[in-house]
Amino acid sequence: MTHPRPESFEAGQVGWTGAEVVDTARARGVADARSGQLDEWNFDPEKLPTYLAWLSTEQERVFNAMPGNDRTRIERLQTQADLLSTDEAMADVRIARLETRHAEVAENVRNIRSRIDALARDDERRRRRRRFLETDPAEDNVGGAEAVGPEGTRWEGPFTSPPLPDRVKYAILAGLIAIDIPIQVVVFGFFHGRTQLEQVLTWIFAVSVAGIMVLLPHLAGYFYRGRHATGEERPIVLTGLVLLLPGLYLAAVLGYLRARVLLVPPTSIDENGNIVSQGLRSAAEPLHASDYSVIALFVLLLFITSGISFIIGAARHHPLRTAHENATAARDAAEAELAESRTEQAGRAERRNALEAERARLENTATDRLNEDRGTVAEAFRSAKLAYLDGAQQGLANPKASDVIAELASRL
């Protein structure tokens, strides 16, 4: 702790010996005596020399300033502790909210896991029934009691092979569209001319129809896979499956048209510009292939592309598994956030306790340290007064003055 010091010398730490004050006072006493400001009549105990009176005034000033330093520090520590207490209160509210959210998410994980375990038991029961390995007597009860799956059957956990990555799905869908486009180009090109505008229209129709033929089954499969999800819109699932019917019809018709365009009997133009038949009933006749086989080829090709698109749409995890993974991720995130908040709260509490301990230490020892510091300062100024008188005695070199100074020093 640093106390104010007289302006005539440096300020120092508590516990200083006052050597600088003493040296300054001694030199001042010699100077005042040699300059003629002092003689044997200036050392009356009732009227001290000016410098001694100034030292007494400075001593009182230091005494008056000393208690304020500790009090200021104590108040600053208390303010910091109060701010940390406010932060702790706000953090407690946040931690309580995080604990509530974590409990809710953890409960969701348990509920989802129990539903998945129930599905696993049902699946195992059906598998055993199909294999004639077990007959569930509960289903034979009057009233249709619910069948219970085999004991101990549970979900194996999210450790099975994942579905196709999204980038692979998109690549396959793009490949299916690329397969369909040439078929549609031939079909629509047959009905259009050879001008540039008609070719542009042909490609627009071809790409659009190919995209619809692939994306429609894909969306149907996607919605069909999510039919078990709670809150899923059942009409959307039904609509997707219903739209498969016109999709299959389009596949059949477009496949048939592609085959019929390919099977058009070949012709040639004679020297007069007339179209002349080459005598073939069908373009497939030289290949010894029937028209029906060619038609079936293109129809099945479009069916296969639609079926693959449907499978890709359905190639994702069961909705309950997806919900379990999302809930688990949310639970882990809540746990991490809660742990971080608790760690920060513990740090704040530790800092606040340290501040309060320091404040209590200052308050408990303030009186003792103040008395000790006051004694140190008083002794330093008394030594300075004696040094001033000693310097004055040396400067005067007068036996009468020495006796008066000695008597005054004994009274200090």
mmCIF file of C-alpha atoms in Angstrom:
data_model
loop_
_atom_site.group_PDB
_atom_site.id
_atom_site.type_symbol
_atom_site.label_atom_id
_atom_site.label_comp_id
_atom_site.label_asym_id
_atom_site.label_seq_id
_atom_site.Cartn_x
_atom_site.Cartn_y
_atom_site.Cartn_z
ATOM 1 C CA MET A 1 0.000 0.000 0.000
ATOM 2 C CA THR A 2 1.360 3.449 -0.946
ATOM 3 C CA HIS A 3 0.681 6.435 1.324
ATOM 4 C CA PRO A 4 0.940 10.125 0.405
ATOM 5 C CA ARG A 5 4.299 11.657 1.329
ATOM 6 C CA PRO A 6 5.447 15.282 1.765
ATOM 7 C CA GLU A 7 6.143 16.945 -1.540
ATOM 8 C CA SER A 8 9.760 17.592 -0.549
ATOM 9 C CA PHE A 9 10.749 13.929 -0.809
ATOM 10 C CA GLU A 10 9.899 10.718 -2.736
ATOM 11 C CA ALA A 11 6.866 8.594 -1.868
ATOM 12 C CA GLY A 12 7.686 5.015 -0.863
ATOM 13 C CA GLN A 13 6.052 1.722 0.177
ATOM 14 C CA VAL A 14 4.651 1.096 3.617
ATOM 15 C CA GLY A 15 7.425 0.167 6.045
ATOM 16 C CA TRP A 16 9.855 2.787 4.760
ATOM 17 C CA THR A 17 12.474 3.941 7.282
ATOM 18 C CA GLY A 18 12.261 7.631 6.511
ATOM 19 C CA ALA A 19 15.959 7.892 5.673
ATOM 20 C CA GLU A 20 15.301 10.424 2.915
ATOM 21 C CA VAL A 21 13.181 12.539 5.239
ATOM 22 C CA VAL A 22 15.880 12.394 7.897
ATOM 23 C CA ASP A 23 18.668 13.318 5.489
ATOM 24 C CA THR A 24 16.644 16.172 4.034
ATOM 25 C CA ALA A 25 15.784 17.496 7.501
ATOM 26 C CA ARG A 26 19.422 17.321 8.668
ATOM 27 C CA ALA A 27 20.641 19.248 5.629
ATOM 28 C CA ARG A 28 17.835 21.771 6.078
ATOM 29 C CA GLY A 29 18.799 22.312 9.735
ATOM 30 C CA VAL A 30 22.433 22.995 8.845
ATOM 31 C CA ALA A 31 21.405 25.369 6.066
ATOM 32 C CA ASP A 32 18.932 27.299 8.239
ATOM 33 C CA ALA A 33 21.511 27.684 11.031
ATOM 34 C CA ARG A 34 24.305 28.886 8.781
ATOM 35 C CA SER A 35 22.025 31.288 6.924
ATOM 36 C CA GLY A 36 21.210 33.117 10.128
ATOM 37 C CA GLN A 37 17.566 32.053 10.272
ATOM 38 C CA LEU A 38 18.162 30.237 13.589
ATOM 39 C CA ASP A 39 19.789 31.183 16.890
ATOM 40 C CA GLU A 40 19.459 30.014 20.488
ATOM 41 C CA TRP A 41 16.189 31.965 20.826
ATOM 42 C CA ASN A 42 14.353 30.039 18.073
ATOM 43 C CA PHE A 43 14.002 26.762 19.966
ATOM 44 C CA ASP A 44 11.227 27.638 22.373
ATOM 45 C CA PRO A 45 9.032 24.539 22.961
ATOM 46 C CA GLU A 46 5.960 26.775 22.815
ATOM 47 C CA LYS A 47 6.905 28.111 19.364
ATOM 48 C CA LEU A 48 8.739 25.570 17.231
ATOM 49 C CA PRO A 49 10.863 26.514 14.246
ATOM 50 C CA THR A 50 9.005 26.806 10.977
ATOM 51 C CA TYR A 51 10.409 23.598 9.468
ATOM 52 C CA LEU A 52 9.517 21.538 12.543
ATOM 53 C CA ALA A 53 5.963 22.883 12.392
ATOM 54 C CA TRP A 54 5.863 21.983 8.700
ATOM 55 C CA LEU A 55 6.989 18.414 9.489
ATOM 56 C CA SER A 56 4.192 18.093 12.060
ATOM 57 C CA THR A 57 1.660 19.308 9.504
ATOM 58 C CA GLU A 58 2.938 16.841 6.897
ATOM 59 C CA GLN A 59 2.739 14.029 9.434
ATOM 60 C CA GLU A 60 -0.939 14.772 10.085
ATOM 61 C CA ARG A 61 -1.623 14.957 6.369
ATOM 62 C CA VAL A 62 -0.139 11.493 5.882
ATOM 63 C CA PHE A 63 -2.119 10.149 8.833
ATOM 64 C CA ASN A 64 -5.370 11.512 7.404
ATOM 65 C CA ALA A 65 -4.710 10.019 3.975
ATOM 66 C CA MET A 66 -3.697 6.548 5.116
ATOM 67 C CA PRO A 67 -7.128 4.971 5.892
ATOM 68 C CA GLY A 68 -8.581 6.024 2.556
ATOM 69 C CA ASN A 69 -6.231 3.838 0.519
ATOM 70 C CA ASP A 70 -7.297 0.530 2.093
ATOM 71 C CA ARG A 71 -10.943 1.539 2.058
ATOM 72 C CA THR A 72 -10.779 2.333 -1.653
ATOM 73 C CA ARG A 73 -9.217 -1.031 -2.391
ATOM 74 C CA ILE A 74 -11.785 -2.843 -0.261
ATOM 75 C CA GLU A 75 -14.625 -1.070 -2.069
ATOM 76 C CA ARG A 76 -13.114 -1.911 -5.452
ATOM 77 C CA LEU A 77 -12.839 -5.590 -4.487
ATOM 78 C CA GLN A 78 -16.427 -5.551 -3.256
ATOM 79 C CA THR A 79 -17.613 -3.997 -6.529
ATOM 80 C CA GLN A 80 -15.830 -6.672 -8.552
ATOM 81 C CA ALA A 81 -17.289 -9.398 -6.341
ATOM 82 C CA ASP A 82 -20.794 -7.924 -6.755
ATOM 83 C CA LEU A 83 -20.405 -7.878 -10.540
ATOM 84 C CA LEU A 84 -19.337 -11.515 -10.500
ATOM 85 C CA SER A 85 -22.304 -12.349 -8.273
ATOM 86 C CA THR A 86 -24.624 -10.731 -10.816
ATOM 87 C CA ASP A 87 -22.996 -12.704 -13.618
ATOM 88 C CA GLU A 88 -23.385 -15.879 -11.561
ATOM 89 C CA ALA A 89 -27.089 -15.213 -11.051
ATOM 90 C CA MET A 90 -27.608 -14.710 -14.786
ATOM 91 C CA ALA A 91 -25.536 -17.809 -15.518
ATOM 92 C CA ASP A 92 -27.626 -19.829 -13.048
ATOM 93 C CA VAL A 93 -30.743 -18.925 -15.019
ATOM 94 C CA ARG A 94 -29.045 -19.917 -18.267
ATOM 95 C CA ILE A 95 -27.770 -23.186 -16.769
ATOM 96 C CA ALA A 96 -31.250 -24.010 -15.488
ATOM 97 C CA ARG A 97 -32.645 -23.415 -18.970
ATOM 98 C CA LEU A 98 -29.903 -25.600 -20.482
ATOM 99 C CA GLU A 99 -30.585 -28.353 -17.955
ATOM 100 C CA THR A 100 -34.277 -28.289 -18.846
ATOM 101 C CA ARG A 101 -33.510 -28.464 -22.555
ATOM 102 C CA HIS A 102 -30.967 -31.242 -22.026
ATOM 103 C CA ALA A 103 -33.503 -33.237 -19.992
ATOM 104 C CA GLU A 104 -36.109 -32.830 -22.739
ATOM 105 C CA VAL A 105 -33.699 -33.908 -25.478
ATOM 106 C CA ALA A 106 -32.479 -36.863 -23.402
ATOM 107 C CA GLU A 107 -36.096 -37.907 -22.849
ATOM 108 C CA ASN A 108 -36.687 -37.700 -26.605
ATOM 109 C CA VAL A 109 -33.684 -39.959 -27.196
ATOM 110 C CA ARG A 110 -35.036 -42.525 -24.726
ATOM 111 C CA ASN A 111 -38.527 -42.417 -26.243
ATOM 112 C CA ILE A 112 -37.210 -42.813 -29.777
ATOM 113 C CA ARG A 113 -34.960 -45.669 -28.685
ATOM 114 C CA SER A 114 -37.881 -47.455 -27.030
ATOM 115 C CA ARG A 115 -39.940 -47.124 -30.219
ATOM 116 C CA ILE A 116 -37.082 -48.487 -32.307
ATOM 117 C CA ASP A 117 -36.667 -51.393 -29.880
ATOM 118 C CA ALA A 118 -40.385 -52.124 -30.234
ATOM 119 C CA LEU A 119 -39.991 -52.174 -34.026
ATOM 120 C CA ALA A 120 -37.016 -54.516 -33.657
ATOM 121 C CA ARG A 121 -39.088 -56.906 -31.540
ATOM 122 C CA ASP A 122 -41.948 -56.809 -34.038
ATOM 123 C CA ASP A 123 -39.558 -57.456 -36.905
ATOM 124 C CA GLU A 124 -37.977 -60.400 -35.105
ATOM 125 C CA ARG A 125 -41.387 -61.837 -34.285
ATOM 126 C CA ARG A 126 -42.478 -61.651 -37.923
ATOM 127 C CA ARG A 127 -39.194 -63.164 -39.075
ATOM 128 C CA ARG A 128 -39.583 -66.120 -36.736
ATOM 129 C CA ARG A 129 -43.194 -66.611 -37.699
ATOM 130 C CA ARG A 130 -42.265 -66.738 -41.362
ATOM 131 C CA ARG A 131 -39.646 -69.352 -40.648
ATOM 132 C CA PHE A 132 -41.998 -71.401 -38.512
ATOM 133 C CA LEU A 133 -39.519 -71.222 -35.649
ATOM 134 C CA GLU A 134 -41.891 -69.766 -33.152
ATOM 135 C CA THR A 135 -45.622 -69.410 -32.674
ATOM 136 C CA ASP A 136 -46.690 -66.459 -30.633
ATOM 137 C CA PRO A 137 -49.491 -67.667 -28.341
ATOM 138 C CA ALA A 138 -50.493 -64.134 -27.475
ATOM 139 C CA GLU A 139 -52.046 -63.634 -30.906
ATOM 140 C CA ASP A 140 -54.332 -66.610 -30.287
ATOM 141 C CA ASN A 141 -55.847 -65.028 -27.199
ATOM 142 C CA VAL A 142 -59.481 -64.025 -27.312
ATOM 143 C CA GLY A 143 -59.800 -60.308 -27.876
ATOM 144 C CA GLY A 144 -56.684 -60.025 -30.001
ATOM 145 C CA ALA A 145 -54.099 -59.401 -27.281
ATOM 146 C CA GLU A 146 -50.987 -57.704 -28.555
ATOM 147 C CA ALA A 147 -48.224 -60.067 -29.508
ATOM 148 C CA VAL A 148 -44.952 -59.730 -27.668
ATOM 149 C CA GLY A 149 -41.658 -60.107 -29.490
ATOM 150 C CA PRO A 150 -38.797 -62.279 -28.350
ATOM 151 C CA GLU A 151 -37.213 -61.290 -25.065
ATOM 152 C CA GLY A 152 -34.050 -59.250 -25.340
ATOM 153 C CA THR A 153 -34.517 -58.254 -28.974
ATOM 154 C CA ARG A 154 -33.325 -54.689 -29.375
ATOM 155 C CA TRP A 155 -32.109 -52.332 -32.040
ATOM 156 C CA GLU A 156 -28.496 -52.991 -32.945
ATOM 157 C CA GLY A 157 -27.791 -49.265 -32.944
ATOM 158 C CA PRO A 158 -26.812 -46.766 -35.651
ATOM 159 C CA PHE A 159 -23.809 -48.810 -36.726
ATOM 160 C CA THR A 160 -25.116 -50.416 -39.904
ATOM 161 C CA SER A 161 -23.968 -49.346 -43.337
ATOM 162 C CA PRO A 162 -25.251 -45.876 -44.266
ATOM 163 C CA PRO A 163 -27.414 -45.267 -47.339
ATOM 164 C CA LEU A 164 -26.021 -43.863 -50.530
ATOM 165 C CA PRO A 165 -24.314 -40.488 -50.110
ATOM 166 C CA ASP A 166 -26.195 -37.562 -51.594
ATOM 167 C CA ARG A 167 -23.564 -36.895 -54.238
ATOM 168 C CA VAL A 168 -23.866 -40.508 -55.453
ATOM 169 C CA LYS A 169 -27.657 -40.194 -55.566
ATOM 170 C CA TYR A 170 -27.470 -37.004 -57.609
ATOM 171 C CA ALA A 171 -24.963 -38.591 -59.983
ATOM 172 C CA ILE A 172 -27.231 -41.609 -60.522
ATOM 173 C CA LEU A 173 -30.287 -39.411 -61.081
ATOM 174 C CA ALA A 174 -28.362 -37.328 -63.612
ATOM 175 C CA GLY A 175 -27.288 -40.547 -65.338
ATOM 176 C CA LEU A 176 -30.885 -41.792 -65.498
ATOM 177 C CA ILE A 177 -32.019 -38.506 -67.034
ATOM 178 C CA ALA A 178 -29.174 -38.762 -69.544
ATOM 179 C CA ILE A 179 -30.378 -42.265 -70.468
ATOM 180 C CA ASP A 180 -33.953 -41.089 -70.983
ATOM 181 C CA ILE A 181 -33.147 -37.969 -73.012
ATOM 182 C CA PRO A 182 -32.130 -39.757 -76.264
ATOM 183 C CA ILE A 183 -35.321 -41.810 -76.172
ATOM 184 C CA GLN A 184 -37.434 -38.684 -75.787
ATOM 185 C CA VAL A 185 -35.451 -36.817 -78.466
ATOM 186 C CA VAL A 186 -36.242 -39.517 -81.019
ATOM 187 C CA VAL A 187 -39.917 -39.583 -80.067
ATOM 188 C CA PHE A 188 -40.456 -35.810 -80.159
ATOM 189 C CA GLY A 189 -38.128 -35.356 -83.125
ATOM 190 C CA PHE A 190 -40.358 -37.641 -85.173
ATOM 191 C CA PHE A 191 -43.262 -35.242 -84.694
ATOM 192 C CA HIS A 192 -41.240 -32.098 -85.364
ATOM 193 C CA GLY A 193 -39.467 -30.856 -88.414
ATOM 194 C CA ARG A 194 -35.798 -30.177 -88.998
ATOM 195 C CA THR A 195 -35.778 -26.421 -88.552
ATOM 196 C CA GLN A 196 -33.725 -24.894 -85.765
ATOM 197 C CA LEU A 197 -36.783 -23.784 -83.802
ATOM 198 C CA GLU A 198 -38.341 -27.216 -84.039
ATOM 199 C CA GLN A 199 -35.097 -28.846 -82.899
ATOM 200 C CA VAL A 200 -34.998 -26.517 -79.890
ATOM 201 C CA LEU A 201 -38.579 -27.475 -79.039
ATOM 202 C CA THR A 202 -37.665 -31.136 -79.416
ATOM 203 C CA TRP A 203 -34.849 -30.843 -76.888
ATOM 204 C CA ILE A 204 -36.984 -28.803 -74.489
ATOM 205 C CA PHE A 205 -39.694 -31.458 -74.516
ATOM 206 C CA ALA A 206 -37.145 -34.271 -74.306
ATOM 207 C CA VAL A 207 -35.258 -32.859 -71.296
ATOM 208 C CA SER A 208 -38.470 -31.888 -69.477
ATOM 209 C CA VAL A 209 -40.137 -35.265 -69.937
ATOM 210 C CA ALA A 210 -36.937 -37.134 -69.034
ATOM 211 C CA GLY A 211 -36.630 -35.087 -65.846
ATOM 212 C CA ILE A 212 -40.256 -35.735 -64.924
ATOM 213 C CA MET A 213 -39.880 -39.448 -65.620
ATOM 214 C CA VAL A 214 -36.940 -39.645 -63.188
ATOM 215 C CA LEU A 215 -37.843 -37.113 -60.502
ATOM 216 C CA LEU A 216 -41.457 -38.208 -60.053
ATOM 217 C CA PRO A 217 -40.595 -41.774 -58.921
ATOM 218 C CA HIS A 218 -37.738 -40.375 -56.849
ATOM 219 C CA LEU A 219 -40.058 -38.077 -54.886
ATOM 220 C CA ALA A 220 -42.588 -40.874 -54.503
ATOM 221 C CA GLY A 221 -39.902 -43.104 -53.007
ATOM 222 C CA TYR A 222 -38.696 -40.313 -50.738
ATOM 223 C CA PHE A 223 -42.153 -39.660 -49.292
ATOM 224 C CA TYR A 224 -42.922 -43.362 -49.081
ATOM 225 C CA ARG A 225 -39.802 -43.947 -46.981
ATOM 226 C CA GLY A 226 -40.901 -41.264 -44.532
ATOM 227 C CA ARG A 227 -44.427 -42.590 -44.101
ATOM 228 C CA HIS A 228 -43.685 -43.824 -40.534
ATOM 229 C CA ALA A 229 -42.502 -40.446 -39.307
ATOM 230 C CA THR A 230 -44.746 -38.822 -36.715
ATOM 231 C CA GLY A 231 -46.346 -35.729 -38.177
ATOM 232 C CA GLU A 232 -45.751 -36.810 -41.764
ATOM 233 C CA GLU A 233 -48.431 -35.566 -44.130
ATOM 234 C CA ARG A 234 -50.244 -38.728 -45.170
ATOM 235 C CA PRO A 235 -51.876 -37.117 -48.244
ATOM 236 C CA ILE A 236 -48.418 -36.278 -49.609
ATOM 237 C CA VAL A 237 -47.362 -39.913 -49.318
ATOM 238 C CA LEU A 238 -50.589 -41.037 -50.962
ATOM 239 C CA THR A 239 -50.242 -38.427 -53.693
ATOM 240 C CA GLY A 240 -46.713 -39.556 -54.465
ATOM 241 C CA LEU A 241 -47.813 -43.161 -54.811
ATOM 242 C CA VAL A 242 -50.835 -42.199 -56.917
ATOM 243 C CA LEU A 243 -48.645 -40.173 -59.262
ATOM 244 C CA LEU A 244 -46.632 -43.303 -59.917
ATOM 245 C CA LEU A 245 -49.574 -44.647 -61.921
ATOM 246 C CA PRO A 246 -49.501 -41.922 -64.602
ATOM 247 C CA GLY A 247 -45.710 -42.159 -64.434
ATOM 248 C CA LEU A 248 -45.883 -45.838 -65.318
ATOM 249 C CA TYR A 249 -48.385 -45.040 -68.052
ATOM 250 C CA LEU A 250 -46.030 -42.402 -69.478
ATOM 251 C CA ALA A 251 -43.156 -44.863 -69.368
ATOM 252 C CA ALA A 252 -45.214 -47.444 -71.251
ATOM 253 C CA VAL A 253 -46.487 -44.986 -73.876
ATOM 254 C CA LEU A 254 -43.140 -43.274 -74.447
ATOM 255 C CA GLY A 255 -41.366 -46.622 -74.645
ATOM 256 C CA TYR A 256 -43.926 -47.830 -77.129
ATOM 257 C CA LEU A 257 -43.607 -44.669 -79.238
ATOM 258 C CA ARG A 258 -39.819 -44.916 -79.208
ATOM 259 C CA ALA A 259 -40.046 -48.487 -80.432
ATOM 260 C CA ARG A 260 -42.607 -47.625 -83.104
ATOM 261 C CA VAL A 261 -40.419 -44.787 -84.387
ATOM 262 C CA LEU A 262 -37.488 -47.147 -84.561
ATOM 263 C CA LEU A 263 -39.592 -49.802 -86.288
ATOM 264 C CA VAL A 264 -40.822 -47.526 -89.079
ATOM 265 C CA PRO A 265 -40.138 -49.406 -92.366
ATOM 266 C CA PRO A 266 -37.055 -47.985 -94.092
ATOM 267 C CA THR A 267 -37.637 -45.951 -97.243
ATOM 268 C CA SER A 268 -35.537 -44.241 -99.868
ATOM 269 C CA ILE A 269 -36.005 -41.445 -102.419
ATOM 270 C CA ASP A 270 -35.713 -42.273 -106.096
ATOM 271 C CA GLU A 271 -34.339 -40.071 -108.844
ATOM 272 C CA ASN A 272 -37.720 -38.423 -109.277
ATOM 273 C CA GLY A 273 -37.912 -37.423 -105.600
ATOM 274 C CA ASN A 274 -40.518 -40.003 -104.735
ATOM 275 C CA ILE A 275 -40.418 -42.004 -101.497
ATOM 276 C CA VAL A 276 -39.907 -45.655 -102.313
ATOM 277 C CA SER A 277 -40.400 -48.500 -99.825
ATOM 278 C CA GLN A 278 -37.542 -50.976 -99.457
ATOM 279 C CA GLY A 279 -39.955 -53.877 -99.079
ATOM 280 C CA LEU A 280 -39.412 -54.402 -95.348
ATOM 281 C CA ARG A 281 -42.341 -54.651 -92.999
ATOM 282 C CA SER A 282 -40.303 -53.291 -90.111
ATOM 283 C CA ALA A 283 -36.831 -51.941 -89.446
ATOM 284 C CA ALA A 284 -36.332 -54.842 -87.040
ATOM 285 C CA GLU A 285 -36.960 -57.446 -89.714
ATOM 286 C CA PRO A 286 -33.273 -57.629 -90.845
ATOM 287 C CA LEU A 287 -32.376 -58.311 -87.196
ATOM 288 C CA HIS A 288 -34.885 -61.160 -86.977
ATOM 289 C CA ALA A 289 -36.453 -59.420 -83.986
ATOM 290 C CA SER A 290 -40.166 -59.084 -83.494
ATOM 291 C CA ASP A 291 -41.822 -55.737 -83.001
ATOM 292 C CA TYR A 292 -43.063 -56.799 -79.579
ATOM 293 C CA SER A 293 -39.597 -57.536 -78.306
ATOM 294 C CA VAL A 294 -38.354 -54.120 -79.392
ATOM 295 C CA ILE A 295 -41.362 -52.429 -77.806
ATOM 296 C CA ALA A 296 -40.842 -54.407 -74.605
ATOM 297 C CA LEU A 297 -37.175 -53.404 -74.636
ATOM 298 C CA PHE A 298 -37.851 -49.672 -74.516
ATOM 299 C CA VAL A 299 -40.844 -49.927 -72.192
ATOM 300 C CA LEU A 300 -38.849 -51.980 -69.691
ATOM 301 C CA LEU A 301 -35.907 -49.613 -70.039
ATOM 302 C CA LEU A 302 -38.086 -46.704 -68.928
ATOM 303 C CA PHE A 303 -39.617 -48.856 -66.197
ATOM 304 C CA ILE A 304 -36.122 -49.705 -64.942
ATOM 305 C CA THR A 305 -35.038 -46.053 -64.833
ATOM 306 C CA SER A 306 -38.221 -45.144 -62.963
ATOM 307 C CA GLY A 307 -37.740 -48.050 -60.564
ATOM 308 C CA ILE A 308 -34.135 -47.114 -59.868
ATOM 309 C CA SER A 309 -35.221 -43.533 -59.235
ATOM 310 C CA PHE A 310 -37.876 -44.775 -56.789
ATOM 311 C CA ILE A 311 -35.317 -46.935 -54.958
ATOM 312 C CA ILE A 312 -32.883 -44.026 -54.702
ATOM 313 C CA GLY A 313 -35.643 -41.865 -53.235
ATOM 314 C CA ALA A 314 -36.368 -44.545 -50.644
ATOM 315 C CA ALA A 315 -32.652 -45.179 -49.970
ATOM 316 C CA ARG A 316 -32.427 -43.331 -46.693
ATOM 317 C CA HIS A 317 -32.556 -44.254 -43.050
ATOM 318 C CA HIS A 318 -35.781 -45.104 -41.283
ATOM 319 C CA PRO A 319 -37.409 -41.917 -39.928
ATOM 320 C CA LEU A 320 -37.006 -43.163 -36.375
ATOM 321 C CA ARG A 321 -33.306 -43.744 -36.906
ATOM 322 C CA THR A 322 -32.923 -40.273 -38.388
ATOM 323 C CA ALA A 323 -34.846 -38.837 -35.446
ATOM 324 C CA HIS A 324 -32.624 -40.806 -33.051
ATOM 325 C CA GLU A 325 -29.429 -39.503 -34.665
ATOM 326 C CA ASN A 326 -30.696 -35.910 -34.694
ATOM 327 C CA ALA A 327 -31.885 -36.161 -31.087
ATOM 328 C CA THR A 328 -28.565 -37.696 -30.045
ATOM 329 C CA ALA A 329 -26.671 -34.893 -31.773
ATOM 330 C CA ALA A 330 -28.896 -32.317 -30.053
ATOM 331 C CA ARG A 331 -28.338 -34.053 -26.707
ATOM 332 C CA ASP A 332 -24.560 -34.082 -27.183
ATOM 333 C CA ALA A 333 -24.599 -30.404 -28.158
ATOM 334 C CA ALA A 334 -26.710 -29.580 -25.094
ATOM 335 C CA GLU A 335 -24.325 -31.565 -22.882
ATOM 336 C CA ALA A 336 -21.305 -29.739 -24.290
ATOM 337 C CA GLU A 337 -22.953 -26.334 -23.874
ATOM 338 C CA LEU A 338 -24.075 -27.228 -20.353
ATOM 339 C CA ALA A 339 -20.592 -28.446 -19.391
ATOM 340 C CA GLU A 340 -19.028 -25.265 -20.788
ATOM 341 C CA SER A 341 -21.497 -23.088 -18.886
ATOM 342 C CA ARG A 342 -20.844 -24.978 -15.659
ATOM 343 C CA THR A 343 -17.090 -24.639 -16.127
ATOM 344 C CA GLU A 344 -17.433 -20.892 -16.684
ATOM 345 C CA GLN A 345 -19.699 -20.662 -13.656
ATOM 346 C CA ALA A 346 -17.157 -22.505 -11.512
ATOM 347 C CA GLY A 347 -14.458 -20.099 -12.701
ATOM 348 C CA ARG A 348 -16.616 -17.103 -11.807
ATOM 349 C CA ALA A 349 -17.342 -18.560 -8.371
ATOM 350 C CA GLU A 350 -13.645 -19.179 -7.798
ATOM 351 C CA ARG A 351 -12.740 -15.617 -8.772
ATOM 352 C CA ARG A 352 -15.526 -14.203 -6.607
ATOM 353 C CA ASN A 353 -14.417 -16.286 -3.611
ATOM 354 C CA ALA A 354 -10.849 -15.085 -4.090
ATOM 355 C CA LEU A 355 -12.002 -11.452 -4.204
ATOM 356 C CA GLU A 356 -14.170 -11.870 -1.120
ATOM 357 C CA ALA A 357 -11.331 -13.607 0.726
ATOM 358 C CA GLU A 358 -8.972 -10.759 -0.162
ATOM 359 C CA ARG A 359 -11.553 -8.203 0.912
ATOM 360 C CA ALA A 360 -12.122 -10.030 4.207
ATOM 361 C CA ARG A 361 -8.370 -10.217 4.787
ATOM 362 C CA LEU A 362 -8.012 -6.499 4.193
ATOM 363 C CA GLU A 363 -10.908 -5.720 6.522
ATOM 364 C CA ASN A 364 -9.645 -8.042 9.277
ATOM 365 C CA THR A 365 -6.086 -6.727 9.194
ATOM 366 C CA ALA A 366 -6.822 -3.117 8.324
ATOM 367 C CA THR A 367 -6.650 -1.846 11.932
ATOM 368 C CA ASP A 368 -3.428 -3.658 12.772
ATOM 369 C CA ARG A 369 -1.728 -2.620 9.555
ATOM 370 C CA LEU A 370 -2.955 0.955 9.945
ATOM 371 C CA ASN A 371 -1.558 1.206 13.466
ATOM 372 C CA GLU A 372 1.726 -0.286 12.311
ATOM 373 C CA ASP A 373 1.918 2.094 9.371
ATOM 374 C CA ARG A 374 1.065 5.089 11.567
ATOM 375 C CA GLY A 375 3.835 4.098 13.978
ATOM 376 C CA THR A 376 6.307 3.811 11.110
ATOM 377 C CA VAL A 377 5.355 7.227 9.750
ATOM 378 C CA ALA A 378 5.400 8.856 13.207
ATOM 379 C CA GLU A 379 8.844 7.435 13.955
ATOM 380 C CA ALA A 380 10.130 8.634 10.576
ATOM 381 C CA PHE A 381 8.915 12.187 11.153
ATOM 382 C CA ARG A 382 10.245 12.215 14.758
ATOM 383 C CA SER A 383 13.642 11.134 13.432
ATOM 384 C CA ALA A 384 13.395 13.901 10.842
ATOM 385 C CA LYS A 385 12.712 16.478 13.565
ATOM 386 C CA LEU A 386 15.662 15.252 15.628
ATOM 387 C CA ALA A 387 17.851 15.287 12.516
ATOM 388 C CA TYR A 388 16.795 18.887 11.840
ATOM 389 C CA LEU A 389 17.733 19.897 15.379
ATOM 390 C CA ASP A 390 21.029 18.041 15.119
ATOM 391 C CA GLY A 391 21.798 19.820 11.859
ATOM 392 C CA ALA A 392 20.903 23.162 13.408
ATOM 393 C CA GLN A 393 23.188 22.433 16.373
ATOM 394 C CA GLN A 394 26.051 21.631 14.008
ATOM 395 C CA GLY A 395 25.423 24.770 11.997
ATOM 396 C CA LEU A 396 25.240 27.099 15.021
ATOM 397 C CA ALA A 397 28.161 25.589 16.979
ATOM 398 C CA ASN A 398 26.939 27.541 20.035
ATOM 399 C CA PRO A 399 27.048 25.909 23.507
ATOM 400 C CA LYS A 400 24.007 27.860 24.674
ATOM 401 C CA ALA A 401 22.077 26.837 21.596
ATOM 402 C CA SER A 402 23.163 23.247 22.103
ATOM 403 C CA ASP A 403 21.640 23.171 25.569
ATOM 404 C CA VAL A 404 18.347 24.621 24.329
ATOM 405 C CA ILE A 405 18.231 22.240 21.381
ATOM 406 C CA ALA A 406 18.934 19.244 23.629
ATOM 407 C CA GLU A 407 16.095 20.236 25.933
ATOM 408 C CA LEU A 408 13.719 20.654 22.964
ATOM 409 C CA ALA A 409 14.760 17.279 21.514
ATOM 410 C CA SER A 410 13.972 15.566 24.786
ATOM 411 C CA ARG A 411 10.401 16.861 24.559
ATOM 412 C CA LEU A 412 9.726 15.609 21.027
#
